[in-house]
Amino acid sequence: MVLSSKAMGIAPSVTLKITALAKQMRQEGHDVVGFGAGEPDFDTPQNVIEAAKVALDAGHTRYTPASGLPALKAAVAQRLSHKYGLVYAPEDIVISNGAKHSLFNAFAALLNPGDEVIIPVPYWLTYPELVRMSDGVPVYVQTDDSFKMTAAQLRAALTGKTKALILNSPSNPCGTVYTRQELEEIAAVAVEAGIVVVSDEIYDELIYEGEHVSIASLGKQIKEQTILVNGLSKTYAMTGWRIGYTASSREIAKVMGAYQSHAASNANSIAQHAAIEALTGPQDTIQIMRDAFDKRRKMLCGLIDQVEGLSCIVPSGAFYVMMDIKGVIGKTCDGVPITGSLDFSQMLLEKKQTAVIPGEAFGADNYVRLSYAISEQNINKGLERIGEFVRSLKP
Ligand code: PLP
């Protein structure tokens, strides 16, 4: 059978290889420490769970408008106004099945075949695939060790086909947070070039140093050109509920809403009701989660720095650390050379039952990603094992 060449060209996630191996080892009874987690290890707040129960009992079990419940759109608009001074009408908001779906809608609405989308490296591994799914062409911008793309680098990557730029601050996988000034400079280039900024702000509440600046808040024109993407997965520990949203110009929102109405109809009705409570109810669980992540972040980075050959840039946000493994690439494990992040991750898992995500998946083969959405006890145990592994390598 001849399947769609476009669909066949979508790469399966590199991370799955390690994750599947780790799972198999656990099933075989091994004590695996997993640094792969892409979700908070906290429970959804109780008030949100109660709101879902109330919604069920009240019979909110039917279709909602495809682009979301008006009350949820209003809650999103209120949040963006309160936090960033951004004024959106409910009609500018589209509620989707997670931020990943929102991003999918954004590229579907924007791209014609051959349109280029600029992606700073390292990137969240889903971005290039989403661009390709909508017939776009990913254009990578290599950043330096700060992991931040400068306005000059953006300008140099522009061509006549550039349609959009993806910004992700705080970022997955680096935890990088762009400053206001950096964003102002990037916004100026985007406005001058007339390109759209797809701004993935899913980690906006998980910041430990500095502040989150929403690029859309930097001026009327950049707001018009930005598709702001966010969701409830990370901030409210609601990954399984699948609620994401966009805020954009009305014109783009309409196209995304129409696209979604045929592809998926609405996001789950109960989850939407719960999301209203998450956004408008007590917010104290965010600070509790943030404090715990901050403590683990410092602990993890401190432990990495103690291992000769390893280092990291202390991240300012999200819950990931990119661990620099340049110092061990080329060394051997049982006579086999470590040629890159995939070798490192596989050998570490086999020898020390510790799972990390190879940086190759994010376009950064000199690094591996460690998530600190795991207990302090496991962070300690995992870093002890990583240290033993690195010390056992031969030149
Ligand atoms: N954007 C980034 C940078 C992410 O790391 C993730 C999840 O890992 C998402 C978007 C998608 O989140 P969700 O679809 O759960 O809302």
mmCIF file of C-alpha atoms and ligand atoms in Angstrom:
data_model
loop_
_atom_site.group_PDB
_atom_site.id
_atom_site.type_symbol
_atom_site.label_atom_id
_atom_site.label_comp_id
_atom_site.label_asym_id
_atom_site.label_seq_id
_atom_site.Cartn_x
_atom_site.Cartn_y
_atom_site.Cartn_z
ATOM 1 C CA MET A 1 0.000 0.000 0.000
ATOM 2 C CA VAL A 2 1.275 3.491 -0.817
ATOM 3 C CA LEU A 3 0.829 5.704 2.219
ATOM 4 C CA SER A 4 1.082 9.483 2.342
ATOM 5 C CA SER A 5 4.693 10.455 1.705
ATOM 6 C CA LYS A 6 4.191 13.511 3.906
ATOM 7 C CA ALA A 7 2.967 11.405 6.836
ATOM 8 C CA MET A 8 5.706 8.830 6.285
ATOM 9 C CA GLY A 9 8.265 11.631 6.442
ATOM 10 C CA ILE A 10 7.292 12.585 9.993
ATOM 11 C CA ALA A 11 10.019 11.298 12.299
ATOM 12 C CA PRO A 12 9.004 9.202 15.277
ATOM 13 C CA SER A 13 10.234 10.731 18.500
ATOM 14 C CA VAL A 14 13.883 9.863 19.270
ATOM 15 C CA THR A 15 12.993 10.081 22.930
ATOM 16 C CA LEU A 16 10.680 7.090 22.546
ATOM 17 C CA LYS A 17 13.632 4.764 22.040
ATOM 18 C CA ILE A 18 15.115 5.606 25.435
ATOM 19 C CA THR A 19 11.724 5.821 27.143
ATOM 20 C CA ALA A 20 10.700 2.398 25.788
ATOM 21 C CA LEU A 21 14.005 0.863 26.874
ATOM 22 C CA ALA A 22 13.651 2.378 30.362
ATOM 23 C CA LYS A 23 10.108 1.037 30.642
ATOM 24 C CA GLN A 24 11.172 -2.412 29.569
ATOM 25 C CA MET A 25 13.972 -2.416 32.154
ATOM 26 C CA ARG A 26 11.541 -1.368 34.887
ATOM 27 C CA GLN A 27 9.205 -4.203 33.910
ATOM 28 C CA GLU A 28 12.133 -6.585 34.201
ATOM 29 C CA GLY A 29 12.565 -5.424 37.805
ATOM 30 C CA HIS A 30 15.456 -2.919 37.404
ATOM 31 C CA ASP A 31 15.539 0.152 39.642
ATOM 32 C CA VAL A 32 15.570 2.786 36.863
ATOM 33 C CA VAL A 33 15.955 6.501 37.668
ATOM 34 C CA GLY A 34 14.120 8.437 34.943
ATOM 35 C CA PHE A 35 15.127 12.022 34.110
ATOM 36 C CA GLY A 36 12.836 11.994 31.071
ATOM 37 C CA ALA A 37 9.633 13.418 32.568
ATOM 38 C CA GLY A 38 7.958 16.122 30.491
ATOM 39 C CA GLU A 39 5.237 16.800 33.035
ATOM 40 C CA PRO A 40 4.975 18.037 36.615
ATOM 41 C CA ASP A 41 5.085 15.249 39.213
ATOM 42 C CA PHE A 42 2.305 17.046 41.129
ATOM 43 C CA ASP A 43 -1.397 16.259 41.223
ATOM 44 C CA THR A 44 -4.013 18.489 39.625
ATOM 45 C CA PRO A 45 -5.255 20.909 42.342
ATOM 46 C CA GLN A 46 -8.251 19.597 44.284
ATOM 47 C CA ASN A 47 -10.509 22.574 43.440
ATOM 48 C CA VAL A 48 -10.050 21.770 39.732
ATOM 49 C CA ILE A 49 -10.935 18.118 40.269
ATOM 50 C CA GLU A 50 -14.036 19.161 42.232
ATOM 51 C CA ALA A 51 -15.070 21.501 39.403
ATOM 52 C CA ALA A 52 -14.856 18.586 36.949
ATOM 53 C CA LYS A 53 -17.092 16.472 39.211
ATOM 54 C CA VAL A 54 -19.614 19.300 39.463
ATOM 55 C CA ALA A 55 -19.572 19.677 35.658
ATOM 56 C CA LEU A 56 -20.264 15.972 35.225
ATOM 57 C CA ASP A 57 -23.121 16.015 37.715
ATOM 58 C CA ALA A 58 -24.549 19.113 36.066
ATOM 59 C CA GLY A 59 -24.638 17.233 32.765
ATOM 60 C CA HIS A 60 -22.090 19.319 30.843
ATOM 61 C CA THR A 61 -21.458 16.332 28.638
ATOM 62 C CA ARG A 62 -22.366 17.617 25.191
ATOM 63 C CA TYR A 63 -20.503 19.394 22.401
ATOM 64 C CA THR A 64 -19.393 22.893 23.196
ATOM 65 C CA PRO A 65 -18.724 25.538 20.531
ATOM 66 C CA ALA A 66 -15.753 24.186 18.512
ATOM 67 C CA SER A 67 -13.387 26.947 19.551
ATOM 68 C CA GLY A 68 -14.333 26.638 23.242
ATOM 69 C CA LEU A 69 -16.806 27.643 25.927
ATOM 70 C CA PRO A 70 -17.351 31.414 25.981
ATOM 71 C CA ALA A 71 -16.751 31.412 29.758
ATOM 72 C CA LEU A 72 -13.385 29.699 29.325
ATOM 73 C CA LYS A 73 -12.364 32.091 26.556
ATOM 74 C CA ALA A 74 -13.328 34.968 28.846
ATOM 75 C CA ALA A 75 -11.225 33.436 31.657
ATOM 76 C CA VAL A 76 -8.222 33.163 29.311
ATOM 77 C CA ALA A 77 -8.695 36.746 28.110
ATOM 78 C CA GLN A 78 -8.933 37.914 31.724
ATOM 79 C CA ARG A 79 -5.714 36.084 32.640
ATOM 80 C CA LEU A 80 -3.785 37.604 29.737
ATOM 81 C CA SER A 81 -5.074 41.052 30.602
ATOM 82 C CA HIS A 82 -4.279 40.663 34.294
ATOM 83 C CA LYS A 83 -0.794 39.183 33.810
ATOM 84 C CA TYR A 84 0.485 40.942 30.704
ATOM 85 C CA GLY A 85 -1.861 43.841 30.065
ATOM 86 C CA LEU A 86 -2.883 42.161 26.806
ATOM 87 C CA VAL A 87 -6.375 42.966 25.600
ATOM 88 C CA TYR A 88 -8.063 40.146 23.682
ATOM 89 C CA ALA A 89 -11.768 39.604 23.075
ATOM 90 C CA PRO A 90 -13.147 36.077 23.575
ATOM 91 C CA GLU A 91 -13.385 35.853 19.736
ATOM 92 C CA ASP A 92 -9.584 36.104 19.544
ATOM 93 C CA ILE A 93 -9.133 32.985 21.695
ATOM 94 C CA VAL A 94 -9.295 29.377 20.473
ATOM 95 C CA ILE A 95 -9.410 26.533 23.012
ATOM 96 C CA SER A 96 -7.820 23.287 21.803
ATOM 97 C CA ASN A 97 -6.787 19.813 22.939
ATOM 98 C CA GLY A 98 -3.562 20.949 24.565
ATOM 99 C CA ALA A 99 -0.993 23.504 23.457
ATOM 100 C CA LYS A 100 0.392 20.968 21.005
ATOM 101 C CA HIS A 101 -2.925 21.037 19.178
ATOM 102 C CA SER A 102 -2.924 24.842 19.355
ATOM 103 C CA LEU A 103 0.490 24.863 17.679
ATOM 104 C CA PHE A 104 -0.771 22.455 15.034
ATOM 105 C CA ASN A 105 -3.703 24.793 14.324
ATOM 106 C CA ALA A 106 -1.364 27.774 14.140
ATOM 107 C CA PHE A 107 0.846 26.267 11.427
ATOM 108 C CA ALA A 108 -2.162 24.867 9.573
ATOM 109 C CA ALA A 109 -3.631 28.371 9.482
ATOM 110 C CA LEU A 110 -0.393 30.104 8.486
ATOM 111 C CA LEU A 111 1.555 28.010 6.048
ATOM 112 C CA ASN A 112 1.447 27.498 2.310
ATOM 113 C CA PRO A 113 3.728 24.871 0.739
ATOM 114 C CA GLY A 114 7.367 25.963 0.929
ATOM 115 C CA ASP A 115 6.839 28.679 3.536
ATOM 116 C CA GLU A 116 9.789 28.857 5.924
ATOM 117 C CA VAL A 117 9.553 28.870 9.700
ATOM 118 C CA ILE A 118 12.570 29.936 11.732
ATOM 119 C CA ILE A 119 13.337 27.665 14.692
ATOM 120 C CA PRO A 120 16.126 28.476 17.167
ATOM 121 C CA VAL A 121 18.278 25.465 18.126
ATOM 122 C CA PRO A 122 17.999 23.664 20.547
ATOM 123 C CA TYR A 123 14.272 23.333 19.941
ATOM 124 C CA TRP A 124 11.369 21.329 21.323
ATOM 125 C CA LEU A 125 11.389 18.312 19.039
ATOM 126 C CA THR A 126 7.752 18.671 18.005
ATOM 127 C CA TYR A 127 8.219 22.049 16.258
ATOM 128 C CA PRO A 128 9.925 20.872 13.051
ATOM 129 C CA GLU A 129 7.442 18.038 12.625
ATOM 130 C CA LEU A 130 4.466 20.363 13.080
ATOM 131 C CA VAL A 131 5.889 22.727 10.475
ATOM 132 C CA ARG A 132 6.398 19.845 8.039
ATOM 133 C CA MET A 133 2.871 18.553 8.661
ATOM 134 C CA SER A 134 1.609 21.841 7.248
ATOM 135 C CA ASP A 135 3.987 21.691 4.245
ATOM 136 C CA GLY A 136 6.312 24.290 5.734
ATOM 137 C CA VAL A 137 10.101 24.206 5.803
ATOM 138 C CA PRO A 138 11.926 24.439 9.148
ATOM 139 C CA VAL A 139 14.901 26.822 9.045
ATOM 140 C CA TYR A 140 17.232 26.318 11.992
ATOM 141 C CA VAL A 141 19.158 29.075 13.714
ATOM 142 C CA GLN A 142 22.117 27.824 15.703
ATOM 143 C CA THR A 143 22.430 29.668 19.013
ATOM 144 C CA ASP A 144 25.590 29.995 21.100
ATOM 145 C CA ASP A 145 26.022 28.498 24.582
ATOM 146 C CA SER A 146 23.435 30.938 25.980
ATOM 147 C CA PHE A 147 20.842 29.044 23.890
ATOM 148 C CA LYS A 148 19.240 32.357 22.872
ATOM 149 C CA MET A 149 18.682 33.538 19.335
ATOM 150 C CA THR A 150 19.683 37.160 18.832
ATOM 151 C CA ALA A 151 17.858 39.678 16.664
ATOM 152 C CA ALA A 152 20.895 39.732 14.349
ATOM 153 C CA GLN A 153 20.750 35.960 13.916
ATOM 154 C CA LEU A 154 17.047 36.211 13.159
ATOM 155 C CA ARG A 155 17.662 38.909 10.574
ATOM 156 C CA ALA A 156 20.368 36.797 8.912
ATOM 157 C CA ALA A 157 17.979 33.828 8.600
ATOM 158 C CA LEU A 158 15.213 35.783 6.839
ATOM 159 C CA THR A 159 14.465 35.032 3.195
ATOM 160 C CA GLY A 160 11.640 35.983 0.876
ATOM 161 C CA LYS A 161 9.870 32.811 1.990
ATOM 162 C CA THR A 162 10.030 33.364 5.745
ATOM 163 C CA LYS A 163 6.505 33.236 7.139
ATOM 164 C CA ALA A 164 6.989 32.768 10.849
ATOM 165 C CA LEU A 165 9.324 32.387 13.774
ATOM 166 C CA ILE A 166 8.895 30.092 16.772
ATOM 167 C CA LEU A 167 9.776 31.540 20.151
ATOM 168 C CA ASN A 168 9.659 29.413 23.281
ATOM 169 C CA SER A 169 10.421 31.249 26.502
ATOM 170 C CA PRO A 170 10.918 29.708 29.055
ATOM 171 C CA SER A 171 12.165 26.981 26.792
ATOM 172 C CA ASN A 172 12.037 23.256 26.576
ATOM 173 C CA PRO A 173 14.723 21.790 26.529
ATOM 174 C CA CYS A 174 17.018 24.573 27.865
ATOM 175 C CA GLY A 175 14.981 26.469 30.467
ATOM 176 C CA THR A 176 16.122 29.682 28.758
ATOM 177 C CA VAL A 177 14.203 32.889 29.501
ATOM 178 C CA TYR A 178 14.481 35.815 27.087
ATOM 179 C CA THR A 179 14.737 39.273 28.657
ATOM 180 C CA ARG A 180 12.468 42.162 27.760
ATOM 181 C CA GLN A 181 15.224 43.840 25.791
ATOM 182 C CA GLU A 182 16.070 40.706 23.819
ATOM 183 C CA LEU A 183 12.407 40.310 22.948
ATOM 184 C CA GLU A 184 12.083 43.968 21.964
ATOM 185 C CA GLU A 185 14.956 43.533 19.526
ATOM 186 C CA ILE A 186 13.464 40.335 18.085
ATOM 187 C CA ALA A 187 10.028 41.970 17.854
ATOM 188 C CA ALA A 188 11.495 44.907 15.927
ATOM 189 C CA VAL A 189 12.966 42.538 13.309
ATOM 190 C CA ALA A 190 9.712 40.537 13.100
ATOM 191 C CA VAL A 191 7.659 43.702 12.584
ATOM 192 C CA GLU A 192 10.038 45.064 9.973
ATOM 193 C CA ALA A 193 9.994 41.741 8.095
ATOM 194 C CA GLY A 194 6.230 41.271 8.521
ATOM 195 C CA ILE A 195 6.565 37.709 9.837
ATOM 196 C CA VAL A 196 4.357 35.984 12.395
ATOM 197 C CA VAL A 197 5.720 35.104 15.836
ATOM 198 C CA VAL A 198 4.365 31.831 17.172
ATOM 199 C CA SER A 199 5.102 32.369 20.857
ATOM 200 C CA ASP A 200 4.892 29.186 22.916
ATOM 201 C CA GLU A 201 4.514 30.386 26.508
ATOM 202 C CA ILE A 202 3.473 27.090 28.098
ATOM 203 C CA TYR A 203 6.074 27.471 30.897
ATOM 204 C CA ASP A 204 5.302 31.136 31.653
ATOM 205 C CA GLU A 205 4.523 30.482 35.337
ATOM 206 C CA LEU A 206 7.604 28.342 35.926
ATOM 207 C CA ILE A 207 10.255 31.028 36.225
ATOM 208 C CA TYR A 208 12.901 31.156 38.960
ATOM 209 C CA GLU A 209 15.036 34.069 37.796
ATOM 210 C CA GLY A 210 13.888 37.127 35.878
ATOM 211 C CA GLU A 211 10.353 37.671 34.619
ATOM 212 C CA HIS A 212 8.266 36.306 31.802
ATOM 213 C CA VAL A 213 7.625 38.884 29.127
ATOM 214 C CA SER A 214 4.982 38.059 26.560
ATOM 215 C CA ILE A 215 6.289 39.336 23.219
ATOM 216 C CA ALA A 216 2.749 40.308 22.196
ATOM 217 C CA SER A 217 2.733 42.884 24.995
ATOM 218 C CA LEU A 218 5.568 44.874 23.404
ATOM 219 C CA GLY A 219 3.486 46.913 20.986
ATOM 220 C CA LYS A 220 0.367 47.085 18.872
ATOM 221 C CA GLN A 221 1.946 45.785 15.676
ATOM 222 C CA ILE A 222 3.830 42.861 17.244
ATOM 223 C CA LYS A 223 0.627 41.857 19.058
ATOM 224 C CA GLU A 224 -1.157 41.773 15.695
ATOM 225 C CA GLN A 225 1.594 39.513 14.304
ATOM 226 C CA THR A 226 1.806 37.132 17.277
ATOM 227 C CA ILE A 227 -0.007 33.878 17.889
ATOM 228 C CA LEU A 228 0.353 33.444 21.636
ATOM 229 C CA VAL A 229 0.176 29.770 22.608
ATOM 230 C CA ASN A 230 -0.331 28.557 26.159
ATOM 231 C CA GLY A 231 -2.224 25.907 28.070
ATOM 232 C CA LEU A 232 -2.990 24.422 31.448
ATOM 233 C CA SER A 233 -0.803 21.296 31.290
ATOM 234 C CA LYS A 234 2.257 22.595 33.112
ATOM 235 C CA THR A 235 0.963 25.473 35.258
ATOM 236 C CA TYR A 236 -1.851 23.461 36.818
ATOM 237 C CA ALA A 237 -0.369 19.952 36.491
ATOM 238 C CA MET A 238 -3.144 19.079 34.024
ATOM 239 C CA THR A 239 -1.253 17.265 31.260
ATOM 240 C CA GLY A 240 -3.878 14.550 30.837
ATOM 241 C CA TRP A 241 -6.824 16.952 30.662
ATOM 242 C CA ARG A 242 -5.695 18.378 27.303
ATOM 243 C CA ILE A 243 -6.522 22.058 27.393
ATOM 244 C CA GLY A 244 -4.458 24.543 25.407
ATOM 245 C CA TYR A 245 -5.262 27.891 23.857
ATOM 246 C CA THR A 246 -4.176 30.555 21.416
ATOM 247 C CA ALA A 247 -4.675 34.302 21.476
ATOM 248 C CA SER A 248 -4.199 36.002 18.144
ATOM 249 C CA SER A 249 -5.662 38.437 15.656
ATOM 250 C CA ARG A 250 -9.335 37.749 14.965
ATOM 251 C CA GLU A 251 -8.545 36.820 11.355
ATOM 252 C CA ILE A 252 -6.126 34.038 12.365
ATOM 253 C CA ALA A 253 -8.407 32.872 15.212
ATOM 254 C CA LYS A 254 -11.265 32.422 12.753
ATOM 255 C CA VAL A 255 -9.170 30.251 10.408
ATOM 256 C CA MET A 256 -7.831 28.143 13.284
ATOM 257 C CA GLY A 257 -11.344 27.723 14.709
ATOM 258 C CA ALA A 258 -12.739 26.579 11.358
ATOM 259 C CA TYR A 259 -9.865 24.127 10.867
ATOM 260 C CA GLN A 260 -10.334 22.658 14.328
ATOM 261 C CA SER A 261 -14.109 22.418 13.906
ATOM 262 C CA HIS A 262 -13.578 19.780 11.210
ATOM 263 C CA ALA A 263 -10.520 18.068 12.657
ATOM 264 C CA ALA A 264 -11.486 17.735 16.311
ATOM 265 C CA SER A 265 -14.623 19.760 17.140
ATOM 266 C CA ASN A 266 -14.190 21.022 20.692
ATOM 267 C CA ALA A 267 -11.795 20.190 23.513
ATOM 268 C CA ASN A 268 -13.312 17.897 26.156
ATOM 269 C CA SER A 269 -16.303 19.646 27.764
ATOM 270 C CA ILE A 270 -15.581 18.521 31.351
ATOM 271 C CA ALA A 271 -11.931 19.558 31.048
ATOM 272 C CA GLN A 272 -13.036 22.974 29.780
ATOM 273 C CA HIS A 273 -15.251 23.474 32.846
ATOM 274 C CA ALA A 274 -12.389 22.387 35.100
ATOM 275 C CA ALA A 275 -10.092 24.806 33.257
ATOM 276 C CA ILE A 276 -12.365 27.737 34.126
ATOM 277 C CA GLU A 277 -11.896 26.885 37.804
ATOM 278 C CA ALA A 278 -8.125 26.446 37.339
ATOM 279 C CA LEU A 279 -7.803 29.917 35.796
ATOM 280 C CA THR A 280 -10.219 31.785 38.056
ATOM 281 C CA GLY A 281 -9.947 29.887 41.367
ATOM 282 C CA PRO A 282 -7.145 29.957 43.991
ATOM 283 C CA GLN A 283 -3.656 30.111 42.449
ATOM 284 C CA ASP A 284 -1.580 29.112 45.488
ATOM 285 C CA THR A 285 -0.583 25.661 44.143
ATOM 286 C CA ILE A 286 1.507 27.336 41.426
ATOM 287 C CA GLN A 287 3.837 28.889 44.003
ATOM 288 C CA ILE A 288 4.156 25.583 45.876
ATOM 289 C CA MET A 289 5.143 23.809 42.660
ATOM 290 C CA ARG A 290 7.485 26.627 41.624
ATOM 291 C CA ASP A 291 9.292 26.557 44.983
ATOM 292 C CA ALA A 292 9.783 22.790 44.763
ATOM 293 C CA PHE A 293 11.140 23.003 41.203
ATOM 294 C CA ASP A 294 13.443 25.862 42.142
ATOM 295 C CA LYS A 295 14.969 23.866 44.999
ATOM 296 C CA ARG A 296 15.492 20.837 42.763
ATOM 297 C CA ARG A 297 16.930 22.994 39.977
ATOM 298 C CA LYS A 298 19.666 24.348 42.238
ATOM 299 C CA MET A 299 20.343 20.919 43.665
ATOM 300 C CA LEU A 300 20.589 19.251 40.235
ATOM 301 C CA CYS A 301 22.879 21.913 38.764
ATOM 302 C CA GLY A 302 25.105 21.798 41.846
ATOM 303 C CA LEU A 303 25.455 18.024 41.524
ATOM 304 C CA ILE A 304 26.207 18.203 37.776
ATOM 305 C CA ASP A 305 28.996 20.718 38.390
ATOM 306 C CA GLN A 306 30.662 18.323 40.820
ATOM 307 C CA VAL A 307 31.189 15.715 38.073
ATOM 308 C CA GLU A 308 34.394 16.298 36.123
ATOM 309 C CA GLY A 309 33.653 16.398 32.402
ATOM 310 C CA LEU A 310 30.050 17.564 32.832
ATOM 311 C CA SER A 311 28.586 21.033 33.172
ATOM 312 C CA CYS A 312 25.381 22.959 32.621
ATOM 313 C CA ILE A 313 23.995 26.448 32.282
ATOM 314 C CA VAL A 314 21.684 27.021 35.231
ATOM 315 C CA PRO A 315 18.224 27.325 33.629
ATOM 316 C CA SER A 316 15.961 30.225 34.604
ATOM 317 C CA GLY A 317 12.651 28.531 33.891
ATOM 318 C CA ALA A 318 10.648 25.384 32.972
ATOM 319 C CA PHE A 319 11.886 22.127 34.589
ATOM 320 C CA TYR A 320 14.736 20.947 32.391
ATOM 321 C CA VAL A 321 18.513 21.189 32.433
ATOM 322 C CA MET A 322 20.671 20.692 29.357
ATOM 323 C CA MET A 323 23.741 18.832 30.610
ATOM 324 C CA ASP A 324 26.858 19.512 28.537
ATOM 325 C CA ILE A 325 28.592 16.215 27.713
ATOM 326 C CA LYS A 326 31.300 17.558 25.354
ATOM 327 C CA GLY A 327 33.887 16.540 27.957
ATOM 328 C CA VAL A 328 33.015 12.851 27.654
ATOM 329 C CA ILE A 329 32.342 12.540 23.924
ATOM 330 C CA GLY A 330 35.108 10.423 22.392
ATOM 331 C CA LYS A 331 35.728 8.492 25.629
ATOM 332 C CA THR A 332 34.991 4.776 25.665
ATOM 333 C CA CYS A 333 32.750 2.487 27.667
ATOM 334 C CA ASP A 334 33.886 -1.155 27.538
ATOM 335 C CA GLY A 335 35.984 -0.276 24.501
ATOM 336 C CA VAL A 336 33.033 1.314 22.643
ATOM 337 C CA PRO A 337 33.423 5.052 21.905
ATOM 338 C CA ILE A 338 30.720 7.517 22.867
ATOM 339 C CA THR A 339 30.122 9.372 19.622
ATOM 340 C CA GLY A 340 27.216 11.540 20.731
ATOM 341 C CA SER A 341 24.215 12.022 22.988
ATOM 342 C CA LEU A 342 22.374 8.897 21.853
ATOM 343 C CA ASP A 343 25.351 6.638 22.703
ATOM 344 C CA PHE A 344 25.753 8.422 26.047
ATOM 345 C CA SER A 345 22.067 7.978 26.909
ATOM 346 C CA GLN A 346 21.917 4.336 25.848
ATOM 347 C CA MET A 347 25.112 3.327 27.659
ATOM 348 C CA LEU A 348 24.118 5.223 30.800
ATOM 349 C CA LEU A 349 20.793 3.437 30.829
ATOM 350 C CA GLU A 350 22.327 0.023 30.289
ATOM 351 C CA LYS A 351 25.207 0.444 32.758
ATOM 352 C CA LYS A 352 23.609 2.560 35.468
ATOM 353 C CA GLN A 353 19.838 2.233 34.947
ATOM 354 C CA THR A 354 19.465 5.987 34.536
ATOM 355 C CA ALA A 355 17.405 7.471 31.702
ATOM 356 C CA VAL A 356 18.166 10.885 30.159
ATOM 357 C CA ILE A 357 16.969 12.315 26.835
ATOM 358 C CA PRO A 358 19.633 12.605 24.105
ATOM 359 C CA GLY A 359 20.148 16.192 22.952
ATOM 360 C CA GLU A 360 20.194 14.953 19.358
ATOM 361 C CA ALA A 361 16.391 14.981 19.584
ATOM 362 C CA PHE A 362 16.530 18.760 20.112
ATOM 363 C CA GLY A 363 19.229 19.403 17.509
ATOM 364 C CA ALA A 364 21.995 19.557 20.161
ATOM 365 C CA ASP A 365 24.099 16.410 20.135
ATOM 366 C CA ASN A 366 26.620 17.686 22.720
ATOM 367 C CA TYR A 367 23.960 17.680 25.411
ATOM 368 C CA VAL A 368 21.471 15.461 27.183
ATOM 369 C CA ARG A 369 18.277 16.771 28.780
ATOM 370 C CA LEU A 370 17.478 16.071 32.400
ATOM 371 C CA SER A 371 14.037 16.857 33.775
ATOM 372 C CA TYR A 372 13.779 17.821 37.439
ATOM 373 C CA ALA A 373 10.089 16.991 37.633
ATOM 374 C CA ILE A 374 11.205 14.084 39.832
ATOM 375 C CA SER A 375 11.848 13.730 43.578
ATOM 376 C CA GLU A 376 14.954 15.125 45.292
ATOM 377 C CA GLN A 377 15.795 11.597 46.329
ATOM 378 C CA ASN A 378 15.852 10.429 42.709
ATOM 379 C CA ILE A 379 17.841 13.483 41.614
ATOM 380 C CA ASN A 380 20.514 12.539 44.173
ATOM 381 C CA LYS A 381 20.467 8.891 43.247
ATOM 382 C CA GLY A 382 20.532 9.607 39.503
ATOM 383 C CA LEU A 383 23.444 12.041 39.720
ATOM 384 C CA GLU A 384 25.412 9.620 41.855
ATOM 385 C CA ARG A 385 24.985 7.049 39.100
ATOM 386 C CA ILE A 386 25.851 9.512 36.339
ATOM 387 C CA GLY A 387 29.015 10.445 38.256
ATOM 388 C CA GLU A 388 30.006 6.768 38.589
ATOM 389 C CA PHE A 389 29.325 6.220 34.888
ATOM 390 C CA VAL A 390 31.427 9.188 33.776
ATOM 391 C CA ARG A 391 34.308 8.240 36.099
ATOM 392 C CA SER A 392 34.282 4.703 34.656
ATOM 393 C CA LEU A 393 34.865 5.926 31.065
ATOM 394 C CA LYS A 394 38.317 5.470 29.512
ATOM 395 C CA PRO A 395 40.069 8.115 27.400
HETATM 396 N N1 PLP B 1 5.177 23.375 24.166
HETATM 397 C C1 PLP B 1 6.256 22.910 24.831
HETATM 398 C C2 PLP B 1 7.525 23.682 24.757
HETATM 399 C C3 PLP B 1 6.165 21.736 25.592
HETATM 400 O O1 PLP B 1 7.241 21.305 26.260
HETATM 401 C C4 PLP B 1 4.944 21.033 25.615
HETATM 402 C C5 PLP B 1 4.830 19.767 26.347
HETATM 403 O O2 PLP B 1 5.777 19.086 26.661
HETATM 404 C C6 PLP B 1 3.863 21.557 24.908
HETATM 405 C C7 PLP B 1 4.017 22.726 24.185
HETATM 406 C C8 PLP B 1 2.533 20.858 24.812
HETATM 407 O O3 PLP B 1 1.803 20.874 25.962
HETATM 408 P P1 PLP B 1 0.291 20.349 25.974
HETATM 409 O O4 PLP B 1 -0.044 19.848 24.620
HETATM 410 O O5 PLP B 1 0.253 19.284 27.012
HETATM 411 O O6 PLP B 1 -0.532 21.530 26.350
#
